[in-house]
PDB file of C-alpha atoms in Angstrom:
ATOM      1  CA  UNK A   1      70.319 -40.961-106.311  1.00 47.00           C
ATOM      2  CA  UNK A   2      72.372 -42.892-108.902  1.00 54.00           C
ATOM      3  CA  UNK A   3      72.004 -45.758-111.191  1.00 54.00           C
ATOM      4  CA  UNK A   4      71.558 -48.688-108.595  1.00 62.00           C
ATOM      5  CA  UNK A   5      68.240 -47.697-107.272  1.00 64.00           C
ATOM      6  CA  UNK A   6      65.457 -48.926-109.170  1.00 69.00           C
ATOM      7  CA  UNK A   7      63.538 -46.232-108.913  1.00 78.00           C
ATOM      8  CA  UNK A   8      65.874 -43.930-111.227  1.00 84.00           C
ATOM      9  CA  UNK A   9      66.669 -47.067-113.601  1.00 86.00           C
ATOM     10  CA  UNK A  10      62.799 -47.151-113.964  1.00 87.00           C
ATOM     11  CA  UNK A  11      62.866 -43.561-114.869  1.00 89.00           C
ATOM     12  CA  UNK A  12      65.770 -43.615-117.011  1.00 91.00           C
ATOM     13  CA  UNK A  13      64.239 -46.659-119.559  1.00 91.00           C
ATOM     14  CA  UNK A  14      60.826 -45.012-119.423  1.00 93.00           C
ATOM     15  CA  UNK A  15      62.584 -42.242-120.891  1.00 95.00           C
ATOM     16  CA  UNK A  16      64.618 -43.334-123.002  1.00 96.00           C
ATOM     17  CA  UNK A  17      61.770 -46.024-124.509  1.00 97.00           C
ATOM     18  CA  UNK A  18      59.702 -42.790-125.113  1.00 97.00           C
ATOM     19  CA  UNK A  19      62.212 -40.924-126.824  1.00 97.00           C
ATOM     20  CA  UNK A  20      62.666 -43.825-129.206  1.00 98.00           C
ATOM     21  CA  UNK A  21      58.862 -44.243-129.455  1.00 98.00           C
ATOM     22  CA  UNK A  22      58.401 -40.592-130.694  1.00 98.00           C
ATOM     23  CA  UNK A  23      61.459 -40.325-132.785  1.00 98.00           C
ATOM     24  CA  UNK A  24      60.011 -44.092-134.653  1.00 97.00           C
ATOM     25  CA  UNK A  25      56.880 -42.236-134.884  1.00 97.00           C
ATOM     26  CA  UNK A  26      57.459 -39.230-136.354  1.00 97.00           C
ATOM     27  CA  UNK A  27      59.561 -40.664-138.723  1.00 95.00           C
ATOM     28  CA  UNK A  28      56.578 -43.279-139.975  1.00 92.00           C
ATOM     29  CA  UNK A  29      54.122 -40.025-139.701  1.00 94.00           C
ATOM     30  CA  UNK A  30      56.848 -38.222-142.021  1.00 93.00           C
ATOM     31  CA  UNK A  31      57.124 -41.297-144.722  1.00 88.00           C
ATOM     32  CA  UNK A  32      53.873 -41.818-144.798  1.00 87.00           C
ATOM     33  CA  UNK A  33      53.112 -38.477-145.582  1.00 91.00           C
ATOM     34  CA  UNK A  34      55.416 -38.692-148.491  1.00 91.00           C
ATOM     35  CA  UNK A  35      55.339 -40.928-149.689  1.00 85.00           C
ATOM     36  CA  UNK A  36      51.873 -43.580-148.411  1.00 82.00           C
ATOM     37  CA  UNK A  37      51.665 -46.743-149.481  1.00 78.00           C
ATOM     38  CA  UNK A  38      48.259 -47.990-150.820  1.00 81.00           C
ATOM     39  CA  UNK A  39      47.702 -51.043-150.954  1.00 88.00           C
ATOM     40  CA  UNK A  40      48.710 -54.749-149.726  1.00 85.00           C
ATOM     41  CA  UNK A  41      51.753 -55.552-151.846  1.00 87.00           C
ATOM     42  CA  UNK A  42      53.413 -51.428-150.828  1.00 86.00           C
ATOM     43  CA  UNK A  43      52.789 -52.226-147.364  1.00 85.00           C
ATOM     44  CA  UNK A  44      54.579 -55.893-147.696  1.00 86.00           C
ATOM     45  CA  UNK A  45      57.348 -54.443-150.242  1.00 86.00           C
ATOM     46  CA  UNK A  46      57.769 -51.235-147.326  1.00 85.00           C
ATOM     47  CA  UNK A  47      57.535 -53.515-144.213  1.00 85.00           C
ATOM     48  CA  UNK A  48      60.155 -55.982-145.746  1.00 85.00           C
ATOM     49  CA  UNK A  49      62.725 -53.545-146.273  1.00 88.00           C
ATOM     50  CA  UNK A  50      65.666 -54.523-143.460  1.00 89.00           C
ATOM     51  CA  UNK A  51      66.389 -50.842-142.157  1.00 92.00           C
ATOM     52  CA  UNK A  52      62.362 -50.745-141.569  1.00 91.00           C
ATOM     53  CA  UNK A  53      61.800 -54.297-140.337  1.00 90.00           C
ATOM     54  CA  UNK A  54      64.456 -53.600-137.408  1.00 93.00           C
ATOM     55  CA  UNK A  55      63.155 -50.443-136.553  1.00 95.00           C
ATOM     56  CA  UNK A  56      59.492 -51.390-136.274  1.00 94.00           C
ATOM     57  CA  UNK A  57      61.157 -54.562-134.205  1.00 94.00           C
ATOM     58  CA  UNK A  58      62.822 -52.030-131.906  1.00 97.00           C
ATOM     59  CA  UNK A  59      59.841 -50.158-131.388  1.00 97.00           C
ATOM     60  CA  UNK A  60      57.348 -53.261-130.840  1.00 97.00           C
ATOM     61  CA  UNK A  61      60.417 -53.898-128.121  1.00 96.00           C
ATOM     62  CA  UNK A  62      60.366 -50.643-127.011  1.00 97.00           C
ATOM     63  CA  UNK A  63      56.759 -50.603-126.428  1.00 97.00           C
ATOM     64  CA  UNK A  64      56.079 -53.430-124.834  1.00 97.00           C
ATOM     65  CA  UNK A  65      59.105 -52.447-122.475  1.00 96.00           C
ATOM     66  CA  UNK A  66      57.928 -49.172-121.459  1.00 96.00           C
ATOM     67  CA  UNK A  67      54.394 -50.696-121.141  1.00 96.00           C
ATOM     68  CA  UNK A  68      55.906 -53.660-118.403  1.00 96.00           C
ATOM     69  CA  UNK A  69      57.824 -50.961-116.474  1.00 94.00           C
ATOM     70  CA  UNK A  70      55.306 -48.589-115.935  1.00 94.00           C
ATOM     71  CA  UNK A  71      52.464 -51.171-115.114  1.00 95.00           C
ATOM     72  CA  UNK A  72      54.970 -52.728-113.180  1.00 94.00           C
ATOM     73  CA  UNK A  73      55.692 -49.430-111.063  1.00 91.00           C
ATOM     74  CA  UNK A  74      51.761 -48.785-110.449  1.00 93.00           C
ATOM     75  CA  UNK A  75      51.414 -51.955-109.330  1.00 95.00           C
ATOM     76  CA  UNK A  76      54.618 -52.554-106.807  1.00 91.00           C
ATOM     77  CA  UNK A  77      53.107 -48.828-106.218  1.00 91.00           C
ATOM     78  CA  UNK A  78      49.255 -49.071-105.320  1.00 95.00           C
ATOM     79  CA  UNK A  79      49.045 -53.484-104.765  1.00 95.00           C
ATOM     80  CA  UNK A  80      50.418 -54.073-101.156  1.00 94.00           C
ATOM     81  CA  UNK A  81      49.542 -57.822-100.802  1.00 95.00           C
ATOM     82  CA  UNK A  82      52.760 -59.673-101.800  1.00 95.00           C
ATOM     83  CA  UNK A  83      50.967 -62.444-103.406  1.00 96.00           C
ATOM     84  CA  UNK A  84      48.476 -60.662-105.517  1.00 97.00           C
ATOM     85  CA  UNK A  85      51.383 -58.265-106.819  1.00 96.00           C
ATOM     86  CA  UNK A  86      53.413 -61.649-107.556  1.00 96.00           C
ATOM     87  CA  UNK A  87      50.371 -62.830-109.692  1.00 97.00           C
ATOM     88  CA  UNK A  88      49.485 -59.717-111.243  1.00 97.00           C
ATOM     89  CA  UNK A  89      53.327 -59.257-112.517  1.00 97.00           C
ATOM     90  CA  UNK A  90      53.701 -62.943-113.302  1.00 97.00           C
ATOM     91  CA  UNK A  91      50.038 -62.292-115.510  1.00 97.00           C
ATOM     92  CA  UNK A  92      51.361 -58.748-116.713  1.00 97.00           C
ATOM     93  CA  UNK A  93      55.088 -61.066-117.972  1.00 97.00           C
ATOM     94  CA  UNK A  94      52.735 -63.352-119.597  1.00 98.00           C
ATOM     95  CA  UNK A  95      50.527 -61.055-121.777  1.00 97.00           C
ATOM     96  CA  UNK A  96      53.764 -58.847-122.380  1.00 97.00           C
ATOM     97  CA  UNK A  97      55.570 -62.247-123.391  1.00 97.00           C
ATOM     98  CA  UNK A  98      52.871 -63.566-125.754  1.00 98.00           C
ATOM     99  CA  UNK A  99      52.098 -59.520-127.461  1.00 97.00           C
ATOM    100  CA  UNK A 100      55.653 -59.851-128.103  1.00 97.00           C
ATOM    101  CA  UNK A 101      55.770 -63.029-129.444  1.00 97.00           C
ATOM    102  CA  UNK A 102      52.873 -62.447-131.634  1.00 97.00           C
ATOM    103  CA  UNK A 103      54.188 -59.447-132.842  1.00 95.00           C
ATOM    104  CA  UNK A 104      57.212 -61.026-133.860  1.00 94.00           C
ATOM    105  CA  UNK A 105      55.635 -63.896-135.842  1.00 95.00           C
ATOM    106  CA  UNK A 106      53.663 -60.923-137.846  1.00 90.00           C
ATOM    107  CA  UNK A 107      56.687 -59.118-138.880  1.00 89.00           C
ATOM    108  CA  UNK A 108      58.717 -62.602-139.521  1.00 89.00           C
ATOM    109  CA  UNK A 109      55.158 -63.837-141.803  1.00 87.00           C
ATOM    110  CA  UNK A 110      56.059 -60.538-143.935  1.00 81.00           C
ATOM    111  CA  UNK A 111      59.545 -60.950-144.092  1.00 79.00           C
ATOM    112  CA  UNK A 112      59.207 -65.093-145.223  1.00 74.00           C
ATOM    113  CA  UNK A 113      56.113 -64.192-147.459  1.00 64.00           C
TER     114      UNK A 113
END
């Protein structure tokens, strides 16, 4: 196999989105830990920070990436009618779209705030 069939690209971005995912998380697991923020204002003052902001945008990202790809693959997988895959990934784009776009305006609304 190599890099132009979709099937290992697939693989390869699943992987690598997970390995992201888990190194974001057990860092946040790790601060928390240490150091947990209480109430409203700590969780604005931590979530504002740049270095976190980015990271918890790369990992919203990341998420929703992984998420598309694999329910992508089940359904080019298990749906064999062309037109109800074509509406179930244009509906899957959608909801991905507007998660990530509401996402987004959260961690913008704590940045402006």
């Amino acid at each position: 196999m190599s890099l132009h069939g979709q099937g290992l690209r697939a693989w390869l971005w699943q992987r690598l989105t997970s390995v992201y995912m888990t190194l974001f998380i057990a860092a946040a697991l790790i601060t928390y830990a240490v150091n947990a923020p209480l109430d409203y204002a700590s969780w604005r003052a931590l979530l504002a920070h740049p270095a976190i902001n980015v990271a918890t945008t790369i990992f919203i990202l990341a998420l929703l990436f992984h998420a598309g790809v694999g329910v992508r693959d089940i359904l080019v997988d298990y749906v064999h009618s062309l037109a109800w895959r074509f509406t179930l990934l244009v509906c899957l784009l959608v909801i991905l779209l507007a998660l990530g776009i509401w996402s987004m305006w959260i961690l913008i609304s704590v940045v402006a705030l």
